[in-house]
């Protein structure tokens, strides 16, 4: 089976995470799951550090209330690292300040609650290929202390 996208899914609730991952896998996506923002970013870093870049079209799907690093904090870190990885934020809050902030930080979409899988599927179909930053450039910037 052809993998449509590589998705890093950050969701603190184990049952919700498993249900979303199951649905995405059934759609042909390769899904890695993370229960907190630090784990999610480590997995993203591993993808970006691959010699040939990410293995396929990488997309982050992140709960706004993710522990350690929230959805907005993940977006801020992605900006600082200049990692061009599409990020979808899942928010339980109604459209408001949190949604606006996520969009300002570069989220490709902010989905409210309850999560509608058809809406997420449409967003994933619309995403282009993997991030545009070469892995060796990122590693060099980190080593030089240009990224904190």
CSV table of C-alpha atoms in Angstrom, one decimal, residues 6 8 32-34 38-48 58:
chain,number,residue,atom,x,y,z
A,6,UNK,CA,3.8,10.8,7.1
A,8,UNK,CA,3.2,13.0,13.4
A,32,UNK,CA,3.7,8.2,14.5
A,33,UNK,CA,2.0,9.1,17.8
A,34,UNK,CA,3.3,11.4,20.6
A,38,UNK,CA,8.8,17.4,23.3
A,39,UNK,CA,8.3,13.9,21.9
A,40,UNK,CA,6.6,15.3,18.8
A,41,UNK,CA,9.5,17.7,18.2
A,42,UNK,CA,12.1,15.0,18.7
A,43,UNK,CA,10.3,12.9,16.1
A,44,UNK,CA,10.1,15.8,13.7
A,45,UNK,CA,13.8,16.5,14.3
A,46,UNK,CA,14.6,12.9,13.4
A,47,UNK,CA,12.7,13.3,10.2
A,48,UNK,CA,14.4,16.6,9.3
A,58,UNK,CA,5.4,15.2,6.5
